[in-house]
Amino acid sequence: MDNFCEALKKLKLTAAESTEDSLEGCLDCLLKALAHNNAEASEKIQENGLLQVFPGLLAPQSSCTPKVANIIAEVAKNESMRSPCVEAGLIPPLVQLLNCKDQEVLLQTGRALGNICYDSHEGRSAVDRAGGAQIIADHIRSLSQNTDPANQKLLTVFCGMLMNYSNDNDSLQAQLINMGVIPTLVKLLGVHFQNTPLTEMCLIAFGNLAELESSKEQFASTNIAEELVKLFRKQTEHEKKEMVFEVLAPLAENDMIKLQLVDAGLVECLLDVVGHTVDGDKEEDIAELKTASDLMVLLLLGDESMQKLFDEGKGSVFQRVLSWVPSHNHQLQLAGALAIANFARNDGNCIHMVDTGIVQKLLDLLDRHVEDGNVTVQHAALSALRNLAIPVVNKAKLLSAGVSEEVLKFLKSEMPPVQFKLLGTLRMLIDAQAEAAEQLGKNVQLVARLVEWCEAKDHAGVMGESNRLLSALIRHSKSKDVVRTVIQSGGVKHLATMATSEHMIMQNEALVALGLIAALDLGMAEKDLERATLVQVLHKLLSDERSAPEIKYNSMILICTVLGSEPLHKEVQGLMFLDVVSKLRSHENKTVAQQASLTEQRLTVQS
């Protein structure tokens, strides 16, 4: 320690006049002290004002320069030293050194700048102002083909510097993307894929940049998919696979890259991972299985990549994924159900899957999760069934397979995501299926639950779907029994509220359902319609210029229907409907204009 203190004093006093030989001894002493106790030695260096001395020692032609840069790199490993390094004016001379040809100077300078930038806003800003990132990006580009070990070490340091410079900083990441760093790094990965430290540094840099949406286009114009799949195949250790996974996940959000990854053979790699880890109970097996199956589902979110893997239902990948559904493993069950939901994004695929018996697999899966089941699996299986129920030709097949009975088992669920999918599935199933709509609409337990969920203000999705299903049961069944069940369960007020929705489709569905209620059992619904202030709602809809033509049309139909009720008729008279309706006779929509004339006649006759 005495030698160290002596070196500090000597360096401070004689830095300007000293010969390079005498300086070398002092610098070696500092490096030795830093290696022994970095934090303590760094503090002493700062306390003795040596940080302010270093800029003068960073001369490109001096043999001491690499050691000075090395000392700065070591000092900057301490978080508390990064701002003092910036304040001491070290960044401009360090950036200047990036223009020299000496490899050791470049290496130590890259380390020093990288360490100063690590998690330091001041460090990054100073390097940005000095233009350091561009010089390093140019170096990486010009050195990218050189596979000499010393050059690979330098490239690793430079990549690390750019990573520290831009980590978690969108504007600096965007700057690097604009400099064209992405194609250069992808090239590095291809040329140096045998060099573990350099490929790992590239992966971390990709992970940073891939989060930015603007990077995806640049990545898509390179052969990144091919390189990552080649690298992934090479990995045997869990940590190394995870590193590649962490880059693949954000990149696979881009549809073009999804297709490139499928073409590069990623899916086969993922299926291998699943095969090797499905029966494993080690933590890393469970993690790899989850990541691989999640990534598989993500690849299926792209229309082209999904269709390629479906391959008219003959694709080997499609067949393998189907085998996940009856698996004993919850993660695979989930991924299998989500994959089916993704394959079921067009009518052709849906029809093929229903014809090949996929529905029974999903029903069996749901049945295993009725009592205290896995909520994510329930949600995924219901999503798949909902999508499969969309094509008209599938509805009767799903109904005869017992889908509605299975779905009703989840009525007692208290989980909003499950409730939401359950409602959507039933609504799809009964579309234009009068018999099924009547059967479900007379189910008192179901209708009571719908009325309860119509008040789920904390869950707008559940509330909206409950209203829509309530309306659908009436509209598709056109049954007096269903109407009575809805009235007795207290559903009328919710349909009246639904008529004021900001979504036109929901307004219209509500008006048609209310029209059927009024037409099929006005006497029983009368008091509920009064309490729900339906007449005022209709007056508002007809007066509002923003109301769509079909809303105005169905509102007038409903007005004519409720005139059969004495109290509702009085309300209509009291609100001067004639004025509003007569104006609509000149409406640009002919259907609205015609209905306005008819409604005006009815109002005049019955006034």
Coordinates of C-alpha atoms in Angstrom, one line a residue:
M1 CA 0.0 0.0 0.0
D2 CA 2.9 2.3 0.7
N3 CA 4.2 1.8 -2.8
F4 CA 0.7 2.6 -4.1
C5 CA 0.5 5.9 -2.1
E6 CA 4.0 6.8 -3.3
A7 CA 3.0 6.1 -6.9
L8 CA -0.1 8.3 -6.6
K9 CA 2.0 11.2 -5.3
K10 CA 4.7 10.7 -7.9
L11 CA 2.2 10.4 -10.7
K12 CA 0.4 13.6 -9.7
L13 CA 3.6 15.6 -9.3
T14 CA 5.5 14.5 -12.3
A15 CA 3.0 13.3 -14.9
A16 CA 3.7 16.3 -17.1
E17 CA 7.6 16.0 -17.0
S18 CA 8.1 12.3 -16.4
T19 CA 9.6 10.0 -18.9
E20 CA 7.5 7.2 -20.1
D21 CA 9.7 4.7 -18.3
S22 CA 9.1 6.3 -14.9
L23 CA 5.4 6.6 -15.6
E24 CA 5.1 2.9 -16.5
G25 CA 6.3 1.9 -13.0
C26 CA 3.7 4.1 -11.4
L27 CA 0.9 2.9 -13.6
D28 CA 1.8 -0.8 -13.0
C29 CA 1.6 0.0 -9.3
L30 CA -1.9 1.4 -9.7
L31 CA -3.0 -1.6 -11.7
K32 CA -1.7 -3.9 -9.1
A33 CA -3.5 -2.0 -6.3
L34 CA -6.8 -2.1 -8.4
A35 CA -6.4 -5.8 -8.9
H36 CA -5.9 -6.3 -5.1
N37 CA -8.9 -4.0 -3.9
N38 CA -10.6 -2.2 -6.7
A39 CA -13.0 -0.1 -4.7
E40 CA -10.4 1.1 -2.2
A41 CA -7.8 1.9 -4.9
S42 CA -10.3 3.7 -7.0
E43 CA -11.3 6.0 -4.1
K44 CA -7.7 6.8 -3.5
I45 CA -7.1 7.6 -7.2
Q46 CA -10.1 9.9 -7.1
E47 CA -9.2 11.6 -3.8
N48 CA -5.7 12.3 -5.1
G49 CA -7.1 14.1 -8.1
L50 CA -5.6 11.6 -10.6
L51 CA -8.7 11.4 -12.7
Q52 CA -8.0 15.0 -13.8
V53 CA -4.4 14.0 -14.6
F54 CA -5.4 11.1 -16.9
P55 CA -6.7 13.1 -19.9
G56 CA -3.2 14.5 -20.3
L57 CA -1.7 10.9 -20.3
L58 CA -4.1 9.6 -23.1
A59 CA -1.8 10.6 -26.0
P60 CA -2.2 8.3 -29.0
Q61 CA 1.6 8.0 -29.6
S62 CA 2.5 7.2 -25.9
S63 CA 3.4 3.7 -24.9
C64 CA 1.7 4.4 -21.5
T65 CA -1.7 5.0 -23.1
P66 CA -3.0 1.4 -23.0
K67 CA -2.2 1.2 -19.3
V68 CA -3.9 4.5 -18.5
A69 CA -7.0 3.4 -20.4
N70 CA -6.9 0.1 -18.6
I71 CA -6.8 1.9 -15.2
I72 CA -9.8 4.0 -16.2
A73 CA -11.6 0.8 -17.2
E74 CA -10.9 -0.7 -13.8
V75 CA -11.9 2.4 -11.9
A76 CA -15.2 2.7 -13.9
K77 CA -16.2 -0.8 -12.7
N78 CA -17.4 1.1 -9.6
E79 CA -20.8 2.7 -10.1
S80 CA -19.8 5.7 -7.9
M81 CA -16.7 6.5 -10.2
R82 CA -18.5 6.8 -13.5
S83 CA -19.8 10.3 -13.1
P84 CA -16.4 11.6 -11.7
C85 CA -14.7 10.0 -14.8
V86 CA -17.1 12.1 -17.0
E87 CA -16.6 15.2 -14.9
A88 CA -12.8 14.8 -15.2
G89 CA -13.1 15.2 -19.0
L90 CA -12.0 11.6 -19.8
I91 CA -14.6 10.9 -22.6
P92 CA -13.3 13.2 -25.4
P93 CA -9.6 12.0 -25.3
L94 CA -10.8 8.3 -25.0
V95 CA -13.1 8.8 -28.0
Q96 CA -10.1 10.3 -29.9
L97 CA -8.1 7.2 -29.2
L98 CA -10.7 5.1 -31.1
N99 CA -9.1 6.6 -34.3
C100 CA -5.7 5.0 -33.6
K101 CA -4.6 1.7 -35.1
D102 CA -3.0 0.0 -32.1
Q103 CA -5.1 -3.0 -31.1
E104 CA -4.2 -2.8 -27.4
V105 CA -5.1 0.9 -27.2
L106 CA -8.4 0.1 -28.9
L107 CA -9.1 -2.8 -26.6
Q108 CA -8.5 -0.8 -23.4
T109 CA -10.3 2.3 -24.7
G110 CA -13.3 0.2 -25.6
R111 CA -13.3 -1.3 -22.1
A112 CA -13.0 2.1 -20.5
L113 CA -15.9 3.6 -22.5
G114 CA -18.0 0.5 -22.0
N115 CA -17.6 0.6 -18.2
I116 CA -18.2 4.3 -18.0
C117 CA -21.5 3.9 -20.0
Y118 CA -22.7 1.0 -17.9
D119 CA -26.0 2.1 -16.3
S120 CA -24.8 5.7 -16.4
H121 CA -26.8 8.5 -18.0
E122 CA -23.9 10.9 -17.8
G123 CA -21.5 8.5 -19.4
R124 CA -23.8 7.7 -22.3
S125 CA -24.6 11.4 -22.9
A126 CA -20.9 12.2 -22.9
V127 CA -20.0 9.4 -25.4
D128 CA -23.0 10.4 -27.5
R129 CA -21.8 14.1 -27.7
A130 CA -18.3 12.9 -28.6
G131 CA -19.6 10.7 -31.4
G132 CA -18.0 7.5 -29.9
A133 CA -20.8 5.1 -30.9
Q134 CA -20.4 5.8 -34.7
I135 CA -16.6 5.2 -34.6
I136 CA -17.1 1.9 -32.8
A137 CA -19.8 0.8 -35.2
D138 CA -17.5 1.6 -38.1
H139 CA -14.7 -0.4 -36.5
I140 CA -17.0 -3.4 -36.0
R141 CA -18.1 -3.2 -39.6
S142 CA -14.5 -3.1 -40.9
L143 CA -13.2 -5.8 -38.6
S144 CA -16.2 -8.2 -38.9
Q145 CA -14.6 -10.7 -41.3
N146 CA -11.3 -11.1 -39.4
T147 CA -11.3 -14.3 -37.3
D148 CA -7.9 -13.7 -35.6
P149 CA -8.4 -14.4 -31.8
A150 CA -7.1 -11.0 -30.8
N151 CA -9.5 -9.3 -33.2
Q152 CA -12.4 -11.4 -31.9
K153 CA -11.5 -10.2 -28.4
L154 CA -11.6 -6.6 -29.6
L155 CA -14.9 -7.2 -31.4
T156 CA -16.4 -8.6 -28.2
V157 CA -15.3 -5.5 -26.2
F158 CA -16.7 -3.2 -28.9
C159 CA -20.0 -5.0 -29.0
G160 CA -20.2 -4.9 -25.2
M161 CA -19.5 -1.2 -25.3
L162 CA -22.4 -0.6 -27.7
M163 CA -24.6 -2.7 -25.5
N164 CA -23.8 -0.7 -22.3
Y165 CA -24.2 2.5 -24.3
S166 CA -27.7 1.7 -25.5
N167 CA -29.2 -0.6 -22.8
D168 CA -32.7 0.4 -21.8
N169 CA -32.4 3.6 -23.8
D170 CA -34.8 3.8 -26.7
S171 CA -33.3 6.9 -28.3
L172 CA -29.7 5.5 -28.2
Q173 CA -31.0 2.1 -29.5
A174 CA -32.7 3.9 -32.4
Q175 CA -29.5 5.8 -33.1
L176 CA -27.6 2.5 -33.4
I177 CA -30.3 1.0 -35.6
N178 CA -30.0 4.1 -37.9
M179 CA -26.2 3.6 -38.0
G180 CA -26.9 0.1 -39.5
V181 CA -25.5 -1.8 -36.6
I182 CA -28.0 -4.7 -36.9
P183 CA -26.8 -6.1 -40.3
T184 CA -23.2 -5.9 -39.0
L185 CA -24.0 -7.8 -35.8
V186 CA -25.9 -10.5 -37.8
K187 CA -22.8 -10.8 -40.0
L188 CA -20.6 -11.2 -36.9
L189 CA -22.9 -14.0 -35.6
G190 CA -22.4 -15.9 -38.9
V191 CA -18.7 -15.4 -39.2
H192 CA -17.8 -16.0 -35.6
F193 CA -20.4 -18.5 -34.4
Q194 CA -17.6 -20.7 -33.0
N195 CA -16.5 -17.9 -30.7
T196 CA -18.7 -18.2 -27.6
P197 CA -17.9 -14.8 -25.8
L198 CA -18.5 -12.9 -29.1
T199 CA -21.7 -14.7 -30.0
E200 CA -23.0 -14.2 -26.5
M201 CA -22.3 -10.5 -26.7
C202 CA -24.1 -10.3 -30.1
L203 CA -27.1 -12.1 -28.5
I204 CA -27.3 -9.7 -25.6
A205 CA -27.0 -6.7 -28.1
F206 CA -29.8 -8.3 -30.2
G207 CA -31.9 -8.7 -27.1
N208 CA -31.6 -5.0 -26.4
L209 CA -32.3 -3.9 -29.9
A210 CA -35.1 -6.4 -30.7
E211 CA -37.4 -4.8 -28.1
L212 CA -37.6 -1.7 -30.3
E213 CA -40.3 -2.0 -33.0
S214 CA -38.2 -0.1 -35.6
S215 CA -35.5 -2.8 -35.4
K216 CA -37.8 -5.6 -36.7
E217 CA -37.7 -4.4 -40.3
Q218 CA -33.9 -4.3 -40.3
F219 CA -33.7 -7.7 -38.7
A220 CA -36.2 -9.1 -41.3
S221 CA -33.9 -7.9 -44.1
T222 CA -31.0 -10.0 -42.7
N223 CA -30.5 -13.8 -42.4
I224 CA -30.9 -13.5 -38.6
A225 CA -33.4 -16.4 -38.5
E226 CA -31.0 -18.8 -40.1
E227 CA -28.1 -17.7 -37.9
L228 CA -30.1 -18.0 -34.7
V229 CA -31.5 -21.4 -35.6
K230 CA -27.9 -22.6 -36.5
L231 CA -26.7 -21.3 -33.1
F232 CA -29.6 -22.8 -31.2
R233 CA -28.9 -26.2 -32.7
K234 CA -25.3 -26.0 -31.4
Q235 CA -26.3 -25.3 -27.7
T236 CA -26.4 -28.0 -25.1
E237 CA -26.5 -26.0 -21.9
H238 CA -29.7 -24.6 -20.5
E239 CA -28.3 -21.1 -20.0
K240 CA -27.1 -20.9 -23.6
K241 CA -30.4 -22.0 -25.0
E242 CA -32.2 -19.4 -22.8
M243 CA -29.9 -16.7 -24.2
V244 CA -31.0 -17.6 -27.8
F245 CA -34.7 -17.9 -26.7
E246 CA -34.5 -14.4 -25.2
V247 CA -33.7 -13.0 -28.7
L248 CA -36.1 -15.2 -30.6
A249 CA -39.2 -14.2 -28.5
P250 CA -39.2 -10.5 -29.3
L251 CA -38.1 -11.1 -32.9
A252 CA -40.9 -13.7 -33.5
E253 CA -43.5 -11.0 -32.8
N254 CA -42.8 -9.8 -36.4
D255 CA -44.9 -11.7 -39.0
M256 CA -42.1 -11.7 -41.6
I257 CA -39.5 -13.0 -39.1
K258 CA -42.0 -15.6 -37.9
L259 CA -42.1 -17.0 -41.5
Q260 CA -38.3 -16.8 -41.8
L261 CA -37.9 -18.8 -38.5
V262 CA -40.3 -21.4 -39.7
D263 CA -38.4 -21.7 -43.0
A264 CA -35.1 -21.9 -41.1
G265 CA -36.3 -25.0 -39.1
L266 CA -36.9 -23.4 -35.7
V267 CA -40.2 -25.4 -35.2
E268 CA -38.3 -28.7 -35.5
C269 CA -35.8 -27.5 -32.8
L270 CA -38.7 -26.5 -30.5
L271 CA -40.4 -29.9 -31.0
D272 CA -37.1 -31.5 -30.0
V273 CA -36.9 -29.4 -26.9
V274 CA -40.4 -30.4 -26.0
G275 CA -39.7 -34.1 -26.6
H276 CA -36.6 -33.9 -24.3
T277 CA -38.1 -31.9 -21.5
V278 CA -41.7 -33.1 -21.2
D279 CA -41.0 -35.8 -18.6
G280 CA -38.3 -33.8 -16.8
D281 CA -38.8 -32.6 -13.3
K282 CA -35.7 -30.4 -13.1
E283 CA -36.4 -26.6 -12.9
E284 CA -34.5 -26.0 -16.2
D285 CA -36.5 -28.7 -18.0
I286 CA -39.8 -27.1 -16.9
A287 CA -38.5 -23.6 -18.0
E288 CA -37.3 -24.9 -21.4
L289 CA -40.6 -26.7 -22.0
K290 CA -42.5 -23.5 -21.2
T291 CA -40.3 -21.3 -23.4
A292 CA -40.3 -23.7 -26.4
S293 CA -44.1 -24.3 -26.3
D294 CA -44.8 -20.6 -25.8
L295 CA -42.6 -19.7 -28.8
M296 CA -44.3 -22.3 -30.9
V297 CA -47.7 -20.7 -30.1
L298 CA -46.2 -17.3 -31.0
L299 CA -45.1 -18.5 -34.4
L300 CA -48.7 -19.6 -35.1
L301 CA -50.0 -16.0 -34.6
G302 CA -48.7 -15.1 -38.1
D303 CA -51.2 -15.9 -40.8
E304 CA -48.5 -17.1 -43.3
S305 CA -46.4 -19.1 -40.8
M306 CA -49.6 -20.6 -39.3
Q307 CA -50.9 -21.7 -42.7
K308 CA -47.6 -23.2 -43.7
L309 CA -47.5 -25.3 -40.5
F310 CA -51.1 -26.3 -40.9
D311 CA -50.4 -27.5 -44.4
E312 CA -54.1 -28.4 -45.1
G313 CA -54.2 -30.4 -41.9
K314 CA -51.5 -32.8 -43.1
G315 CA -48.6 -30.9 -41.6
S316 CA -46.4 -33.0 -39.2
V317 CA -46.1 -30.0 -36.9
F318 CA -49.9 -29.6 -36.7
Q319 CA -50.2 -33.3 -35.9
R320 CA -47.5 -33.1 -33.2
V321 CA -49.2 -30.1 -31.6
L322 CA -52.5 -31.9 -31.5
S323 CA -50.9 -34.7 -29.5
W324 CA -50.1 -32.1 -26.8
V325 CA -53.8 -31.7 -25.9
P326 CA -54.3 -35.1 -24.2
S327 CA -50.9 -34.8 -22.5
H328 CA -50.5 -35.1 -18.7
N329 CA -48.5 -31.9 -18.7
H330 CA -50.4 -28.6 -18.0
Q331 CA -48.0 -26.5 -20.0
L332 CA -48.4 -28.7 -23.1
Q333 CA -52.2 -28.9 -22.7
L334 CA -52.2 -25.1 -22.6
A335 CA -49.9 -24.7 -25.6
G336 CA -51.9 -27.4 -27.6
A337 CA -55.2 -25.6 -26.9
L338 CA -53.7 -22.2 -27.8
A339 CA -52.2 -23.7 -31.0
I340 CA -55.6 -25.0 -32.0
A341 CA -57.2 -21.6 -31.3
N342 CA -54.5 -20.1 -33.6
F343 CA -54.9 -22.7 -36.4
A344 CA -58.7 -21.9 -36.1
R345 CA -58.4 -18.4 -37.6
N346 CA -60.0 -19.2 -40.9
D347 CA -63.1 -21.1 -41.9
G348 CA -61.2 -23.7 -44.0
N349 CA -59.0 -24.8 -41.1
C350 CA -61.9 -24.8 -38.6
I351 CA -64.0 -27.0 -40.8
H352 CA -61.2 -29.4 -41.4
M353 CA -60.3 -29.6 -37.7
V354 CA -63.9 -30.2 -36.6
D355 CA -64.2 -33.0 -39.3
T356 CA -61.1 -34.7 -37.9
G357 CA -62.4 -35.0 -34.4
I358 CA -60.6 -32.2 -32.6
V359 CA -63.7 -31.1 -30.6
Q360 CA -63.7 -34.3 -28.5
K361 CA -60.1 -33.8 -27.6
L362 CA -60.9 -30.3 -26.3
L363 CA -64.0 -31.4 -24.5
D364 CA -62.0 -34.2 -22.7
L365 CA -59.4 -31.6 -21.8
L366 CA -62.0 -29.2 -20.4
D367 CA -63.5 -32.1 -18.4
R368 CA -60.2 -32.7 -16.7
H369 CA -60.2 -29.1 -15.5
V370 CA -63.8 -28.5 -14.3
E371 CA -63.1 -28.9 -10.6
D372 CA -60.3 -26.6 -9.3
G373 CA -58.9 -26.7 -12.8
N374 CA -56.1 -24.8 -14.4
V375 CA -57.6 -21.4 -15.4
T376 CA -55.2 -20.8 -18.2
V377 CA -56.0 -24.2 -19.7
Q378 CA -59.8 -23.6 -19.3
H379 CA -59.4 -20.2 -21.0
A380 CA -57.3 -21.6 -23.9
A381 CA -59.7 -24.6 -24.6
L382 CA -62.7 -22.3 -24.6
S383 CA -60.9 -19.9 -27.0
A384 CA -60.3 -22.8 -29.3
L385 CA -63.9 -23.9 -29.2
R386 CA -65.2 -20.4 -29.7
N387 CA -63.1 -20.0 -32.9
L388 CA -64.1 -23.5 -34.2
A389 CA -67.8 -22.4 -33.7
I390 CA -67.5 -19.5 -36.1
P391 CA -68.1 -21.2 -39.5
V392 CA -71.9 -21.8 -40.0
V393 CA -71.4 -25.5 -41.0
N394 CA -69.6 -26.2 -37.7
K395 CA -72.3 -25.0 -35.3
A396 CA -74.6 -28.0 -35.5
K397 CA -71.7 -30.4 -35.3
L398 CA -70.3 -28.7 -32.1
L399 CA -73.8 -28.6 -30.6
S400 CA -74.4 -32.3 -31.3
A401 CA -70.9 -33.1 -29.8
G402 CA -72.2 -31.7 -26.5
V403 CA -70.1 -28.5 -26.5
S404 CA -72.8 -26.3 -24.9
E405 CA -73.3 -28.8 -22.0
E406 CA -69.6 -28.9 -21.4
V407 CA -69.2 -25.2 -21.4
L408 CA -72.1 -24.7 -19.0
K409 CA -70.1 -26.7 -16.4
F410 CA -68.0 -23.5 -16.1
L411 CA -70.9 -21.2 -15.2
K412 CA -69.8 -21.3 -11.6
S413 CA -66.3 -20.0 -12.5
E414 CA -65.4 -16.8 -10.7
M415 CA -62.5 -16.0 -13.1
P416 CA -63.3 -13.2 -15.6
P417 CA -61.1 -14.5 -18.4
V418 CA -62.9 -17.9 -18.3
Q419 CA -66.3 -16.2 -18.0
F420 CA -65.5 -14.0 -21.0
K421 CA -64.6 -17.0 -23.2
L422 CA -67.5 -19.1 -22.0
L423 CA -69.9 -16.3 -23.0
G424 CA -68.3 -15.8 -26.4
T425 CA -68.4 -19.6 -27.1
L426 CA -72.1 -19.9 -26.3
R427 CA -72.8 -16.8 -28.4
M428 CA -71.0 -18.2 -31.4
L429 CA -72.8 -21.6 -31.0
I430 CA -76.3 -20.2 -31.0
D431 CA -75.9 -17.8 -34.0
A432 CA -78.8 -18.7 -36.3
Q433 CA -79.4 -22.0 -34.3
A434 CA -83.0 -21.5 -33.1
E435 CA -83.3 -24.8 -31.2
A436 CA -80.1 -24.4 -29.3
A437 CA -80.9 -20.7 -28.5
E438 CA -84.3 -21.8 -27.1
Q439 CA -82.9 -24.6 -25.1
L440 CA -80.2 -22.4 -23.5
G441 CA -82.6 -19.4 -23.2
K442 CA -85.0 -21.5 -21.0
N443 CA -82.1 -22.5 -18.8
V444 CA -82.9 -20.4 -15.7
Q445 CA -79.5 -21.0 -14.1
L446 CA -77.7 -19.7 -17.2
V447 CA -80.0 -16.6 -17.6
A448 CA -79.7 -15.7 -13.9
R449 CA -75.9 -15.9 -14.2
L450 CA -76.0 -13.7 -17.3
V451 CA -78.1 -11.1 -15.5
E452 CA -75.6 -11.2 -12.6
W453 CA -72.6 -10.7 -15.0
C454 CA -74.4 -7.8 -16.8
E455 CA -73.5 -5.8 -13.6
A456 CA -69.8 -6.8 -13.6
K457 CA -68.7 -3.2 -13.9
D458 CA -65.1 -4.1 -13.0
H459 CA -64.9 -6.4 -16.0
A460 CA -66.2 -4.6 -19.1
G461 CA -65.5 -7.5 -21.4
V462 CA -67.6 -9.9 -19.3
M463 CA -70.4 -7.3 -18.9
G464 CA -70.5 -6.7 -22.7
E465 CA -70.5 -10.4 -23.6
S466 CA -73.3 -11.1 -21.0
N467 CA -75.5 -8.5 -22.5
R468 CA -74.8 -9.7 -26.1
L469 CA -75.6 -13.3 -25.2
L470 CA -78.8 -12.3 -23.4
S471 CA -79.9 -10.5 -26.5
A472 CA -78.7 -13.4 -28.8
L473 CA -80.8 -15.9 -26.9
I474 CA -83.9 -13.9 -27.6
R475 CA -83.0 -12.9 -31.2
H476 CA -82.1 -16.4 -32.4
S477 CA -84.8 -18.3 -30.6
K478 CA -87.7 -15.8 -31.1
S479 CA -89.3 -17.8 -28.3
K480 CA -92.0 -16.6 -25.8
D481 CA -90.6 -19.0 -23.2
V482 CA -87.1 -17.5 -23.5
V483 CA -88.5 -14.0 -23.3
R484 CA -90.4 -14.9 -20.1
T485 CA -87.2 -16.4 -18.6
V486 CA -85.3 -13.2 -19.3
I487 CA -88.1 -11.0 -17.9
Q488 CA -88.4 -13.1 -14.8
S489 CA -84.7 -13.1 -14.2
G490 CA -84.5 -9.3 -14.4
G491 CA -82.8 -9.0 -17.8
V492 CA -84.9 -6.3 -19.4
K493 CA -83.2 -3.4 -17.7
H494 CA -79.8 -4.6 -18.9
L495 CA -81.0 -4.7 -22.5
A496 CA -82.4 -1.2 -22.2
T497 CA -79.0 0.0 -20.9
M498 CA -77.3 -1.9 -23.7
A499 CA -79.4 0.1 -26.2
T500 CA -77.4 3.2 -25.1
S501 CA -74.0 1.5 -25.7
E502 CA -71.3 3.4 -27.5
H503 CA -71.0 0.4 -29.9
M504 CA -73.6 0.5 -32.7
I505 CA -73.7 -3.3 -33.1
M506 CA -74.6 -3.7 -29.4
Q507 CA -77.2 -1.0 -29.6
N508 CA -78.8 -2.7 -32.5
E509 CA -78.8 -6.2 -30.9
A510 CA -80.4 -4.7 -27.8
L511 CA -83.2 -2.9 -29.8
V512 CA -84.0 -6.1 -31.8
A513 CA -84.2 -8.2 -28.6
L514 CA -86.4 -5.5 -26.9
G515 CA -88.6 -5.5 -30.0
L516 CA -89.1 -9.2 -29.7
I517 CA -89.8 -8.9 -25.9
A518 CA -92.5 -6.3 -26.6
A519 CA -94.0 -8.2 -29.5
L520 CA -94.1 -11.6 -27.7
D521 CA -95.1 -10.6 -24.1
L522 CA -95.6 -6.9 -23.7
G523 CA -98.0 -7.4 -20.8
M524 CA -95.4 -9.2 -18.7
A525 CA -92.5 -6.9 -19.7
E526 CA -94.5 -3.6 -19.3
K527 CA -93.4 -2.7 -15.8
D528 CA -89.7 -3.6 -16.4
L529 CA -89.8 -1.5 -19.6
E530 CA -91.2 1.5 -17.7
R531 CA -88.7 1.1 -14.9
A532 CA -85.9 1.0 -17.5
T533 CA -87.1 4.3 -19.0
L534 CA -87.2 2.7 -22.4
V535 CA -89.3 5.3 -24.0
Q536 CA -86.9 8.1 -23.0
V537 CA -84.0 6.0 -24.4
L538 CA -85.8 5.6 -27.7
H539 CA -86.5 9.4 -27.9
K540 CA -82.9 10.1 -27.3
L541 CA -81.8 7.6 -30.0
L542 CA -84.2 9.1 -32.5
S543 CA -83.3 12.7 -31.7
D544 CA -79.5 12.1 -31.9
E545 CA -78.2 12.9 -35.4
R546 CA -75.2 10.6 -34.8
S547 CA -77.5 7.5 -34.5
A548 CA -76.9 5.1 -37.4
P549 CA -79.9 4.5 -39.8
E550 CA -80.5 1.0 -38.5
I551 CA -80.6 2.3 -34.9
K552 CA -83.3 4.9 -35.9
Y553 CA -85.2 2.2 -37.9
N554 CA -85.3 -0.4 -35.0
S555 CA -86.1 2.4 -32.5
M556 CA -89.2 3.3 -34.5
I557 CA -90.3 -0.4 -34.9
L558 CA -90.0 -0.6 -31.1
I559 CA -92.0 2.6 -30.5
C560 CA -94.9 1.1 -32.7
T561 CA -94.8 -2.1 -30.6
V562 CA -94.9 -0.5 -27.2
L563 CA -98.0 1.6 -28.2
G564 CA -99.9 -1.5 -27.2
S565 CA -99.2 -0.8 -23.6
E566 CA -101.3 2.0 -22.0
P567 CA -98.6 3.4 -19.6
L568 CA -95.9 3.2 -22.3
H569 CA -98.3 4.8 -24.8
K570 CA -98.8 7.7 -22.4
E571 CA -95.1 8.2 -22.1
V572 CA -94.7 8.3 -25.9
Q573 CA -97.5 10.9 -26.1
G574 CA -95.8 13.0 -23.3
L575 CA -92.5 13.1 -25.1
M576 CA -93.8 14.6 -28.4
F577 CA -92.4 11.8 -30.6
L578 CA -94.4 13.1 -33.6
D579 CA -92.0 16.0 -34.0
V580 CA -88.9 13.8 -34.0
V581 CA -90.4 11.1 -36.3
S582 CA -91.9 13.6 -38.9
K583 CA -88.4 15.1 -39.4
L584 CA -87.1 11.6 -40.2
R585 CA -89.5 11.3 -43.2
S586 CA -86.9 13.3 -45.2
H587 CA -84.0 11.1 -44.0
E588 CA -81.5 10.2 -46.7
N589 CA -81.9 6.5 -46.0
K590 CA -85.1 5.3 -47.8
T591 CA -85.8 2.5 -45.3
V592 CA -85.6 5.0 -42.4
A593 CA -87.8 7.5 -44.3
Q594 CA -90.5 4.9 -45.1
Q595 CA -90.5 3.6 -41.5
A596 CA -90.8 7.3 -40.3
S597 CA -94.0 7.7 -42.4
L598 CA -95.5 4.4 -41.0
T599 CA -94.6 5.4 -37.4
E600 CA -96.1 8.8 -37.9
Q601 CA -99.4 7.3 -39.1
R602 CA -99.4 5.0 -36.1
L603 CA -98.7 7.8 -33.7
T604 CA -101.4 10.0 -35.3
V605 CA -104.1 7.3 -35.3
Q606 CA -103.4 6.3 -31.7
S607 CA -102.9 9.8 -30.2

